[in-house]
XYZ file of N, CA and C in Angstrom:
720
model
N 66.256 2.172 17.805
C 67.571 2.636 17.394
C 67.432 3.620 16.245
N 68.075 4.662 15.977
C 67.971 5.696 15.039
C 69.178 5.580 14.324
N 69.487 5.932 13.031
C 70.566 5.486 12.430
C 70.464 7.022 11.358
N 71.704 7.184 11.304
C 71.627 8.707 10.211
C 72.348 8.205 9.232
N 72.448 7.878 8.105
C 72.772 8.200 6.658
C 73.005 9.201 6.269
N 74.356 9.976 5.825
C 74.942 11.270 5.471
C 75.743 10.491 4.108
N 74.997 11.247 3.302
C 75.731 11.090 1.794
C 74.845 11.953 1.019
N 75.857 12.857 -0.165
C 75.450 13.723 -1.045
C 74.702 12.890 -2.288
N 74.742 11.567 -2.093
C 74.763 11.050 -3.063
C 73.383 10.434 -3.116
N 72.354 10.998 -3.493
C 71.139 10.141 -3.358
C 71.062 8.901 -3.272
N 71.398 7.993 -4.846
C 71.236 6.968 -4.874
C 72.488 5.765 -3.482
N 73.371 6.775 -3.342
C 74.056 5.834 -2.067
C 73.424 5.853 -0.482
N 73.011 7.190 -0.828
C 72.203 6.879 0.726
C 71.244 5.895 0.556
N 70.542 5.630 -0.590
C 69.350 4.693 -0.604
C 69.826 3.477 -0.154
N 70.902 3.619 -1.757
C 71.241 2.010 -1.371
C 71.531 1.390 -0.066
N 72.316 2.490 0.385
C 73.050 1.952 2.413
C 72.072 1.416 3.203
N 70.850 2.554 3.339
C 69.461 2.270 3.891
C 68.946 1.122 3.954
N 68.654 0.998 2.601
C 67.846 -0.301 1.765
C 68.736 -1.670 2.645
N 69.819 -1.996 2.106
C 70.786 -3.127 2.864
C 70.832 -2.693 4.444
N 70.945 -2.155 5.039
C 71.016 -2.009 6.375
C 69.570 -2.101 6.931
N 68.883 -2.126 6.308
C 67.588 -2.380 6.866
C 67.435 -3.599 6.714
N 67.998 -4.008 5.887
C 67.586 -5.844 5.888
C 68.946 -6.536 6.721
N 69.644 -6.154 6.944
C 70.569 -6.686 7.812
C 70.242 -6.873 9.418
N 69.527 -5.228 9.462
C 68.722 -6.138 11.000
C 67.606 -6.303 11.353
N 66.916 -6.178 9.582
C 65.150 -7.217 10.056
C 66.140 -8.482 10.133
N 66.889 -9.166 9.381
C 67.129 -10.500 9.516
C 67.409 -10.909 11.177
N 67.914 -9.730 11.747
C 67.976 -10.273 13.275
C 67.185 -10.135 14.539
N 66.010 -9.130 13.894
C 64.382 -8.867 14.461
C 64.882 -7.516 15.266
N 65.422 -6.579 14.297
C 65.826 -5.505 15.009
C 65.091 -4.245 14.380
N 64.403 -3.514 15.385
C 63.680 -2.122 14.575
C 64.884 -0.703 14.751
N 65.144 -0.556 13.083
C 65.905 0.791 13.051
C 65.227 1.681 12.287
N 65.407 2.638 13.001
C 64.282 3.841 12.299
C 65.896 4.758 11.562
N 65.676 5.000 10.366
C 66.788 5.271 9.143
C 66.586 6.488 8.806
N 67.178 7.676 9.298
C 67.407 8.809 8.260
C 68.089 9.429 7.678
N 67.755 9.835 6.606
C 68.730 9.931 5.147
C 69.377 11.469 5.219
N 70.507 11.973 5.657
C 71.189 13.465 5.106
C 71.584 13.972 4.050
N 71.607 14.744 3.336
C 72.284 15.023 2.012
C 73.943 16.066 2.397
N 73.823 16.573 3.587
C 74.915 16.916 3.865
C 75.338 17.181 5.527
N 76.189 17.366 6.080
C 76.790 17.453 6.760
C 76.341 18.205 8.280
N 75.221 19.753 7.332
C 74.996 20.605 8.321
C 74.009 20.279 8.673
N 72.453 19.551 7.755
C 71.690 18.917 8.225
C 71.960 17.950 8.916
N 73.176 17.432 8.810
C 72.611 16.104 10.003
C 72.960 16.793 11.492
N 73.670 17.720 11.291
C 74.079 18.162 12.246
C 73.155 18.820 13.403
N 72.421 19.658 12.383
C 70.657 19.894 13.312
C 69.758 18.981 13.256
N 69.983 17.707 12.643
C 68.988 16.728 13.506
C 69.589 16.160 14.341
N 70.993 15.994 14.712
C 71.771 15.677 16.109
C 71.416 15.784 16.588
N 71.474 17.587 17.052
C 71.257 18.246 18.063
C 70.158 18.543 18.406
N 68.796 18.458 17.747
C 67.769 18.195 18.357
C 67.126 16.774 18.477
N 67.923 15.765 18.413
C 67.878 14.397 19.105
C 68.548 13.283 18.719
N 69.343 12.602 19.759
C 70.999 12.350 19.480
C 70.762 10.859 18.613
N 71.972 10.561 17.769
C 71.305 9.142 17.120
C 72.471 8.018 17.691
N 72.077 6.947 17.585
C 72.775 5.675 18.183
C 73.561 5.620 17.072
N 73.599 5.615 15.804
C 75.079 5.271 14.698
C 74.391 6.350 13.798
N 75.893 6.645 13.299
C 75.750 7.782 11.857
C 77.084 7.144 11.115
N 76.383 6.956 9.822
C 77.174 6.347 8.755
C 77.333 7.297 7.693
N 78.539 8.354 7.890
C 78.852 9.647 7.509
C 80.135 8.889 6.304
N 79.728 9.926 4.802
C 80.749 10.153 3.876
C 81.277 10.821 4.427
N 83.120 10.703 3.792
C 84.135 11.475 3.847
C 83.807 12.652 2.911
N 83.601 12.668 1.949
C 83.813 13.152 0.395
C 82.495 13.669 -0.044
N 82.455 14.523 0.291
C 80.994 15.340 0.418
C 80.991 16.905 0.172
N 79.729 17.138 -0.850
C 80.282 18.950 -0.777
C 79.480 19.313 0.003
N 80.343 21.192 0.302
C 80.347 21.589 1.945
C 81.363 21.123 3.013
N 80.701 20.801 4.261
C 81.593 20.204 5.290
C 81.944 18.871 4.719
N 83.000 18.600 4.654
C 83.118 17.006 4.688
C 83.008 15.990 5.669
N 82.672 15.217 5.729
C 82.566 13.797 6.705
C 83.682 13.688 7.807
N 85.065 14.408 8.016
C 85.758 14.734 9.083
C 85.341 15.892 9.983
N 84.739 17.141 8.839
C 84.566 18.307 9.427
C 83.362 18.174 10.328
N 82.544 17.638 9.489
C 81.310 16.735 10.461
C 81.144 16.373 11.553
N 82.290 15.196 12.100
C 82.428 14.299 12.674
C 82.973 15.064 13.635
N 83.872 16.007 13.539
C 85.070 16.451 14.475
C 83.597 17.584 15.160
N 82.844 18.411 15.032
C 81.537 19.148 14.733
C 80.501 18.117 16.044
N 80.120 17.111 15.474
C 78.825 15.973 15.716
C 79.908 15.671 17.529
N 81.561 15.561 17.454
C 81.988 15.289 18.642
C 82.040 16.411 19.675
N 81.883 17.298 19.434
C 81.427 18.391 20.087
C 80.221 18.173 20.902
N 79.587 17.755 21.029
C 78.037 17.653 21.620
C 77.644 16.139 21.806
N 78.443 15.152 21.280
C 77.743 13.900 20.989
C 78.857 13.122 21.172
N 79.172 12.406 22.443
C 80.647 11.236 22.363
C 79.899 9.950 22.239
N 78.908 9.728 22.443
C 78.610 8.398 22.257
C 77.669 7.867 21.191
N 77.526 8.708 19.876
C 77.080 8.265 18.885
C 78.232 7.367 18.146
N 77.975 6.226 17.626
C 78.911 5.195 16.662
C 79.151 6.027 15.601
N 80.028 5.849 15.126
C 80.307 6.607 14.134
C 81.193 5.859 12.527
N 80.553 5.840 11.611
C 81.411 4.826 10.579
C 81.109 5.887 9.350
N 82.925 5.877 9.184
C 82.799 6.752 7.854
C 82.704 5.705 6.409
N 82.126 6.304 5.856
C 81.922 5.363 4.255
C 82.509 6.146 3.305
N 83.511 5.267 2.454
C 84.496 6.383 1.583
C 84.698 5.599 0.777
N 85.582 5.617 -0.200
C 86.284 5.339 -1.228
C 87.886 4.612 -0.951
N 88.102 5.232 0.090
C 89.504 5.480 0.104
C 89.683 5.417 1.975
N 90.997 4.839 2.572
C 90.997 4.909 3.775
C 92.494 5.930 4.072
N 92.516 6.953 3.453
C 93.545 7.833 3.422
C 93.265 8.849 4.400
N 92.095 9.042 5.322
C 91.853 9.838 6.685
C 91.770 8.861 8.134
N 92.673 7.843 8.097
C 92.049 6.823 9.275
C 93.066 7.674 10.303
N 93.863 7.978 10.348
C 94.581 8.746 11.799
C 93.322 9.993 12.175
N 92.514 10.631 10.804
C 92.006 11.759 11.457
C 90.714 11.090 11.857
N 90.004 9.497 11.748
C 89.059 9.419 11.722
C 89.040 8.384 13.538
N 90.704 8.600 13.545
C 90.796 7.706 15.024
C 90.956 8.814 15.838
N 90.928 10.196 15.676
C 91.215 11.076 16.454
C 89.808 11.391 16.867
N 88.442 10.981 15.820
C 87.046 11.430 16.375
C 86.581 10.268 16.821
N 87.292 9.528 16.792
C 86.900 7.919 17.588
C 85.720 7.108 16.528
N 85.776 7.041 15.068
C 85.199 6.314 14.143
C 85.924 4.939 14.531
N 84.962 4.423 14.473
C 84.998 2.537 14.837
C 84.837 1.673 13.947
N 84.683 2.372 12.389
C 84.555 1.342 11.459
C 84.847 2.586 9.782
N 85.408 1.804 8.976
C 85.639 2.441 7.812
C 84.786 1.120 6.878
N 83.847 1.768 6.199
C 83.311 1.304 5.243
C 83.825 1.677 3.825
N 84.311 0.613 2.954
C 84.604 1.359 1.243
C 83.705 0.476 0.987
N 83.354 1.749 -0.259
C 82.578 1.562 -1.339
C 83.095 0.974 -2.368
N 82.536 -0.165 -3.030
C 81.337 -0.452 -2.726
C 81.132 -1.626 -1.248
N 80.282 -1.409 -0.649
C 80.291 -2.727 0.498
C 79.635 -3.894 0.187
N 80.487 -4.793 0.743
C 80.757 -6.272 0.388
C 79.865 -6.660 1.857
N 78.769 -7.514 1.345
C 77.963 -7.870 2.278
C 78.489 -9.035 3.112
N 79.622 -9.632 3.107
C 79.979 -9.987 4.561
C 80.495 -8.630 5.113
N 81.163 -8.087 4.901
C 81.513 -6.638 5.599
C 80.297 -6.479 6.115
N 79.379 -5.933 5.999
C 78.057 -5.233 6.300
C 77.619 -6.456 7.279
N 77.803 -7.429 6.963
C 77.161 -8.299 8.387
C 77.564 -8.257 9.631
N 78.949 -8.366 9.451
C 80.208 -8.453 9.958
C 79.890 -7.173 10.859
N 79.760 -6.142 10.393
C 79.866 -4.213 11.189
C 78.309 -4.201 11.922
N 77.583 -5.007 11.512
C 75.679 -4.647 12.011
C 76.022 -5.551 13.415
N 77.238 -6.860 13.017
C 76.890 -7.302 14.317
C 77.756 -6.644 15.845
N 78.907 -5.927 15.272
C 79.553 -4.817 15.752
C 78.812 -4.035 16.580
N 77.936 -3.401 15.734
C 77.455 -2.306 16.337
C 75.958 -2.630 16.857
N 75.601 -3.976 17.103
C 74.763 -4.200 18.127
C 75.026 -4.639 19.547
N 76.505 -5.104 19.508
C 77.570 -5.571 20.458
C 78.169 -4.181 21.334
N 77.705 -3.237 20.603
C 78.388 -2.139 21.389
C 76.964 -1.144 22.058
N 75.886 -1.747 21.745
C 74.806 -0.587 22.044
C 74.732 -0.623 23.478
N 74.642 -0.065 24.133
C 74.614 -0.105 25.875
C 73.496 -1.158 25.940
N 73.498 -1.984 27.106
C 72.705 -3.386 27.372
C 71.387 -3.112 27.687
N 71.449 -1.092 28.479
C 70.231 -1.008 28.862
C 68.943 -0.206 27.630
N 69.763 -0.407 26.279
C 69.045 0.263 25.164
C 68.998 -0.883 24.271
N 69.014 -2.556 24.451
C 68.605 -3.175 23.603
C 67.451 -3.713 23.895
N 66.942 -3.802 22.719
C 65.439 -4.524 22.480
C 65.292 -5.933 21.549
N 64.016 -6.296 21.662
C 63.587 -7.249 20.123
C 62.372 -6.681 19.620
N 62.100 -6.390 18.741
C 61.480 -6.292 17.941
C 60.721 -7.632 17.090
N 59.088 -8.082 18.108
C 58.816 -9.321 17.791
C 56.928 -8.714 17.093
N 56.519 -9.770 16.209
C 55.134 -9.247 15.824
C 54.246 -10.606 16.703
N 53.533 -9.388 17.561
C 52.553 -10.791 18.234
C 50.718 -9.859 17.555
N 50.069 -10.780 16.911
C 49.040 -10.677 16.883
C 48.488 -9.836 15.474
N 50.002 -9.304 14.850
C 49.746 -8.679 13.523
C 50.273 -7.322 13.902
N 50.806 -7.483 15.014
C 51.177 -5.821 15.610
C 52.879 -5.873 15.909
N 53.577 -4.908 15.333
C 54.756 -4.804 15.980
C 54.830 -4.870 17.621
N 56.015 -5.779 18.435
C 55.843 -4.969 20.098
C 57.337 -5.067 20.215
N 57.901 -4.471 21.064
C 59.162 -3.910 21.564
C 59.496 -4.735 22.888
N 60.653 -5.493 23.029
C 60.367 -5.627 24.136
C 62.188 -5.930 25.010
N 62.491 -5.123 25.650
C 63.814 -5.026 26.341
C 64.581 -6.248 26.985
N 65.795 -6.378 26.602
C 66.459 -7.443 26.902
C 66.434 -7.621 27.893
N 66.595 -6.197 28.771
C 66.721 -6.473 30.310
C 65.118 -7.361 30.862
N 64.311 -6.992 30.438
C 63.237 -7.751 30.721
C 62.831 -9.532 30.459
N 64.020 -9.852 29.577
C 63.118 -11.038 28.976
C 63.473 -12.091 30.245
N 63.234 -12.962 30.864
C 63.712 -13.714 31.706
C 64.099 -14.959 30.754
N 63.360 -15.954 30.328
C 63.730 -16.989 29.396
C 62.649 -16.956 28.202
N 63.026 -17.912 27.290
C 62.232 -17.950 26.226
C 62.122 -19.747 25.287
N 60.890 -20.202 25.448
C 61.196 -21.026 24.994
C 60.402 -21.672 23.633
N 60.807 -22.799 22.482
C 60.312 -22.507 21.240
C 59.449 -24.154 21.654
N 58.261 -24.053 21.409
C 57.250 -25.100 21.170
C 55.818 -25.099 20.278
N 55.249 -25.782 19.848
C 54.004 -25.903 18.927
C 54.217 -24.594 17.972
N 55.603 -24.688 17.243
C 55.708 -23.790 16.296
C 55.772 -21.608 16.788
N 55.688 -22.099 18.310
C 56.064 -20.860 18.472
C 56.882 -20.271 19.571
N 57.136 -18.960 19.814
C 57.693 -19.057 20.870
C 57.365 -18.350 21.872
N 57.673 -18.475 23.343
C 56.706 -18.186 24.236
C 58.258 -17.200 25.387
N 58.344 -16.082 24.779
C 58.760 -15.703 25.501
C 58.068 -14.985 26.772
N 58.968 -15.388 28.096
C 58.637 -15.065 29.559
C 59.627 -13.781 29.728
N 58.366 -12.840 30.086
C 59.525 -11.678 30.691
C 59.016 -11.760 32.133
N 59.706 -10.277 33.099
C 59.417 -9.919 34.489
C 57.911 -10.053 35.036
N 57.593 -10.068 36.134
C 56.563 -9.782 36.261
C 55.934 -11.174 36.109
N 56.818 -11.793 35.270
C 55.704 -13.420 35.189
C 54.664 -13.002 33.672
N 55.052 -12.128 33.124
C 53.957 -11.850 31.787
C 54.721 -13.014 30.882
N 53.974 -13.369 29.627
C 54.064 -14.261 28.352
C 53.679 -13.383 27.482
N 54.701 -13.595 26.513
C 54.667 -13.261 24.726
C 54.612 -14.570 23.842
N 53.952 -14.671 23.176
C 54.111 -15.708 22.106
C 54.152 -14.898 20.686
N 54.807 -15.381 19.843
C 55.293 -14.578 18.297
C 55.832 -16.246 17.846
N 55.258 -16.204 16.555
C 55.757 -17.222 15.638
C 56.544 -16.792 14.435
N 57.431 -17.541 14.925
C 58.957 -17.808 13.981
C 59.848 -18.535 14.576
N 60.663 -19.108 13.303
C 61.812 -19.986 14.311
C 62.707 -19.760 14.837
N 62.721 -20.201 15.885
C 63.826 -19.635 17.185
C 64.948 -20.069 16.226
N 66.079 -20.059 15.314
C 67.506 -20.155 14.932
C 66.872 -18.305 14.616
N 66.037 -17.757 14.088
C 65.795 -16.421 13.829
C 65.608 -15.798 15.041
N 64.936 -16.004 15.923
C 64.543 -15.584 17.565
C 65.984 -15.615 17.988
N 66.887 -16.317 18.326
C 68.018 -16.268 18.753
C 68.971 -15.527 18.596
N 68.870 -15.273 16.642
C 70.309 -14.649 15.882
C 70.549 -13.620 16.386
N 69.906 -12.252 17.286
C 70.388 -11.198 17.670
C 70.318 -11.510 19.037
N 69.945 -12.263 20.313
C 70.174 -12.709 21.199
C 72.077 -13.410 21.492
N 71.780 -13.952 20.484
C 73.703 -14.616 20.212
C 74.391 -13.639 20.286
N 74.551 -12.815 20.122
C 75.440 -12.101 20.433
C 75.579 -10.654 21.693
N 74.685 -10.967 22.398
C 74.954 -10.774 23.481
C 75.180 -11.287 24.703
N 76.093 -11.058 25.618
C 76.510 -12.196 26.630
C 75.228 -13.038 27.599
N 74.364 -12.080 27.766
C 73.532 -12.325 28.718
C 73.097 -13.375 28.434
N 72.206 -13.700 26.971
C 72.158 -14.941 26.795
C 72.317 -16.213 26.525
N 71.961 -17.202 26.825
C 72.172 -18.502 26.993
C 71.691 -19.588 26.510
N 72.081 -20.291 24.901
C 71.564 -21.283 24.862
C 71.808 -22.348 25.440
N 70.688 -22.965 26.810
C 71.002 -24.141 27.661
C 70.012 -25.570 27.602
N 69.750 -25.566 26.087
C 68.608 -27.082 25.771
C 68.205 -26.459 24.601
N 67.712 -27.501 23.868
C 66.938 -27.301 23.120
C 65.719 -26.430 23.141
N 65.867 -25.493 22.104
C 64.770 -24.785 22.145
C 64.153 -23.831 23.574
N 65.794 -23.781 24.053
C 65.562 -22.565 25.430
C 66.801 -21.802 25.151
N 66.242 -20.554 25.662
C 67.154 -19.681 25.763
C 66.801 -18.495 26.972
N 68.352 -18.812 27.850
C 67.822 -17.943 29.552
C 68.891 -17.012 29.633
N 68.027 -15.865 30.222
C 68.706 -14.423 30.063
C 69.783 -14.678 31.327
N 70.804 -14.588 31.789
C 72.008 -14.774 32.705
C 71.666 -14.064 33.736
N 71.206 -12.626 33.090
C 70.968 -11.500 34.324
C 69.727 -11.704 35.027
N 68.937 -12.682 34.749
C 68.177 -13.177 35.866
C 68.058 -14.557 36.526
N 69.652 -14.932 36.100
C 69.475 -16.531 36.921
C 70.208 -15.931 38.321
N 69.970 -16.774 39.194
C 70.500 -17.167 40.460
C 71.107 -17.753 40.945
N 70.980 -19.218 39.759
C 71.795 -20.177 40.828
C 71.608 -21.329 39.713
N 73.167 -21.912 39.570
C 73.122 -23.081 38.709
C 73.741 -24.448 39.146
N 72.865 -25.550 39.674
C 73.308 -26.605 40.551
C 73.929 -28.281 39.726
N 74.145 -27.690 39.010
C 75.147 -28.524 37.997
C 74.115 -29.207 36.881
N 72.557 -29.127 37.175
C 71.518 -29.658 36.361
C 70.911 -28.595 35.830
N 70.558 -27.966 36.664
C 69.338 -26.432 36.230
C 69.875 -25.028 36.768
N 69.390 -24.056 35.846
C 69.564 -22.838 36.159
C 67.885 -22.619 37.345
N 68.601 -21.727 38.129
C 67.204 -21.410 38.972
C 67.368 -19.951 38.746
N 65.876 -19.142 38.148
C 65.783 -17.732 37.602
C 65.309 -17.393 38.722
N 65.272 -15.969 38.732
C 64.870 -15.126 39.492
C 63.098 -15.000 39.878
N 62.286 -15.472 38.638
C 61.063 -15.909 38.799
C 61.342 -17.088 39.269
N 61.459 -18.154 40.084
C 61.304 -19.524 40.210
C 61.258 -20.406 39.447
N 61.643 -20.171 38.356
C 61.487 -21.217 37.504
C 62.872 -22.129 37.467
N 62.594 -23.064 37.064
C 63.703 -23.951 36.845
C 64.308 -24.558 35.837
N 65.107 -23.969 34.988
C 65.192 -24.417 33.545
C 66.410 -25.605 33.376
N 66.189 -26.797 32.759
C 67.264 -27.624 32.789
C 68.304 -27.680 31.814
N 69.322 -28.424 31.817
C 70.521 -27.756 30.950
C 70.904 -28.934 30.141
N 70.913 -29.407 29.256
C 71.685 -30.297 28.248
C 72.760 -30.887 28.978
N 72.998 -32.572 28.665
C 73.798 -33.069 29.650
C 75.162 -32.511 29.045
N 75.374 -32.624 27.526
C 76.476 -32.280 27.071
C 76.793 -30.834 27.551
N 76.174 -30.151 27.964
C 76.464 -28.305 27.858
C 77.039 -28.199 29.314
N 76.041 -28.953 30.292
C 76.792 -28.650 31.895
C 78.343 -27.771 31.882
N 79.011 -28.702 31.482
C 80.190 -28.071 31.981
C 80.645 -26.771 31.232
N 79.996 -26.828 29.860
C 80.116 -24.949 29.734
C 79.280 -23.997 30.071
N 77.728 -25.036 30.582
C 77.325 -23.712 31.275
C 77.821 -22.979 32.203
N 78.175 -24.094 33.276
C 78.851 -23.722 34.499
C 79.894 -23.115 34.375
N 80.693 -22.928 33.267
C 81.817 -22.079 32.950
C 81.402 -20.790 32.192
N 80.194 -20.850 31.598
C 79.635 -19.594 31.309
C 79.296 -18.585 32.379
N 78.544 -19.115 33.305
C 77.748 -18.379 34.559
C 78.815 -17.712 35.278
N 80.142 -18.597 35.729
C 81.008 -17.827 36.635
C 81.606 -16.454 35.898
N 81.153 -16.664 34.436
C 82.531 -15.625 33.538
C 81.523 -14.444 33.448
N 80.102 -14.866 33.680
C 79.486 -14.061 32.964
C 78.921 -12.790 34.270
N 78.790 -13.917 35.903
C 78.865 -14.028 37.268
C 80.251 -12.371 37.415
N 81.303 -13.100 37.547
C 82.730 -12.600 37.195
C 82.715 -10.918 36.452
N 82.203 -11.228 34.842
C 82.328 -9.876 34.378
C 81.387 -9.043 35.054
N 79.890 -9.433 35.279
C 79.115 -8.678 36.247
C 79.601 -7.868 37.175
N 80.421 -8.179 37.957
C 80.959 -8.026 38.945
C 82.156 -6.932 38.892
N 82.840 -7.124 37.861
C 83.987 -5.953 37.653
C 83.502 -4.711 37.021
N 82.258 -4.759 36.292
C 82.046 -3.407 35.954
C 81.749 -2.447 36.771
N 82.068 -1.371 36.328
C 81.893 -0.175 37.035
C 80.401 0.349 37.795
């Protein structure tokens, strides 16, 4: 994920950086962060390669953070876009470039939790990842791929396609926290968690995945799994 920081303000771009980077190591998320000092630069690093969120000042010398924005929508409709200001006295002009979040300064770190989990909820399904360290090495590895994942002898052994294994140690309530909030997955037992988009078939005991496996479900959970799968079955189904 690429993230642009536009502020004249040195020490605020830092600071934004600095906290937003720890907002989604805490959820095992890799964002690569770059810092603008104004408006026209970010504008030519847009356009020679587009970014997933830009967290643009209003109040900026030169172009300002509307002139920007209205500019960046020209070429770019599906970058996120959150203006950071002082003041929310441009929100009609900032709903006309389709900004999805107004940040004031200073930000209040439930706010900031609150907007990171926003805007991981909105990243298209086929551009999310985890970001797990197996072996002392960063690895990347796509949601769409993970089939299930489960936490034992202190680690966890995620199963993707193909029938491959990852193991990375840490505790799955951390392994999970950016998984939670996307629909696909499923906490269905202890210390499992199964991706939706590769089950098949759920017979009131076990999910059956698309690899053969057979994962079983908590007696208490049954009846919301089974109410999960049809909704989740259901929304599958209506999208475009």
């Amino acid at each position: 994920m690429r993230i642009a920081v536009v502020d004249d303000i040195a020490s605020e771009r830092k600071l934004l950086c600095s906290r937003l980077t720890e907002q989604f190591a805490r959820r095992g998320v890799h964002a690569d962060l770059f810092e603008y000092e104004n408006g026209e630069s970010f504008l030519a690093g847009a356009k020679e390669r587009p970014f997933t969120v830009v967290f643009l000042d209003i109040y900026m010398t030169g172009a300002n953070g509307i002139e920007t924005a209205k500019e960046l929508r020209s070429f770019d409709s599906d970058c996120l876009l959150v203006f950071t200001t002082t003041s929310t006295d441009h929100a009609l002009e900032g709903f006309r470039v389709r900004a999805m979040h107004y940040l004031v300064k200073p930000y209040e770190e439930k706010e900031l939790s609150g907007l990171t989990d926003e805007i991981l909820s909105r990243i298209p399904s086929s551009g999310k990842y985890l970001d797990v360290k197996v072996n002392g090495s960063n690895v990347q590895i796509p949601f769409q791929k993970i089939v299930f994942a489960e936490h034992f002898s202190h680690m966890i052994h995620i199963h993707t396609t193909r029938k491959k294994e990852v193991l990375t140690r840490q505790s799955f309530e951390a392994f999970t926290s950016l998984l939670k909030v996307d629909p696909r997955f499923y906490l269905c037992n202890r210390g499992i968690v199964i991706n939706l988009e590769h089950a098949v078939d759920f017979d009131g005991k076990e999910f059956l995945l698309d690899d053969e496996t057979r994962i079983p479900v908590s007696r208490k959970l049954i009846k919301d799994a089974r109410q999960t799968f049809m909704d989740y079955l259901f929304q599958r189904g209506t999208q475009p």
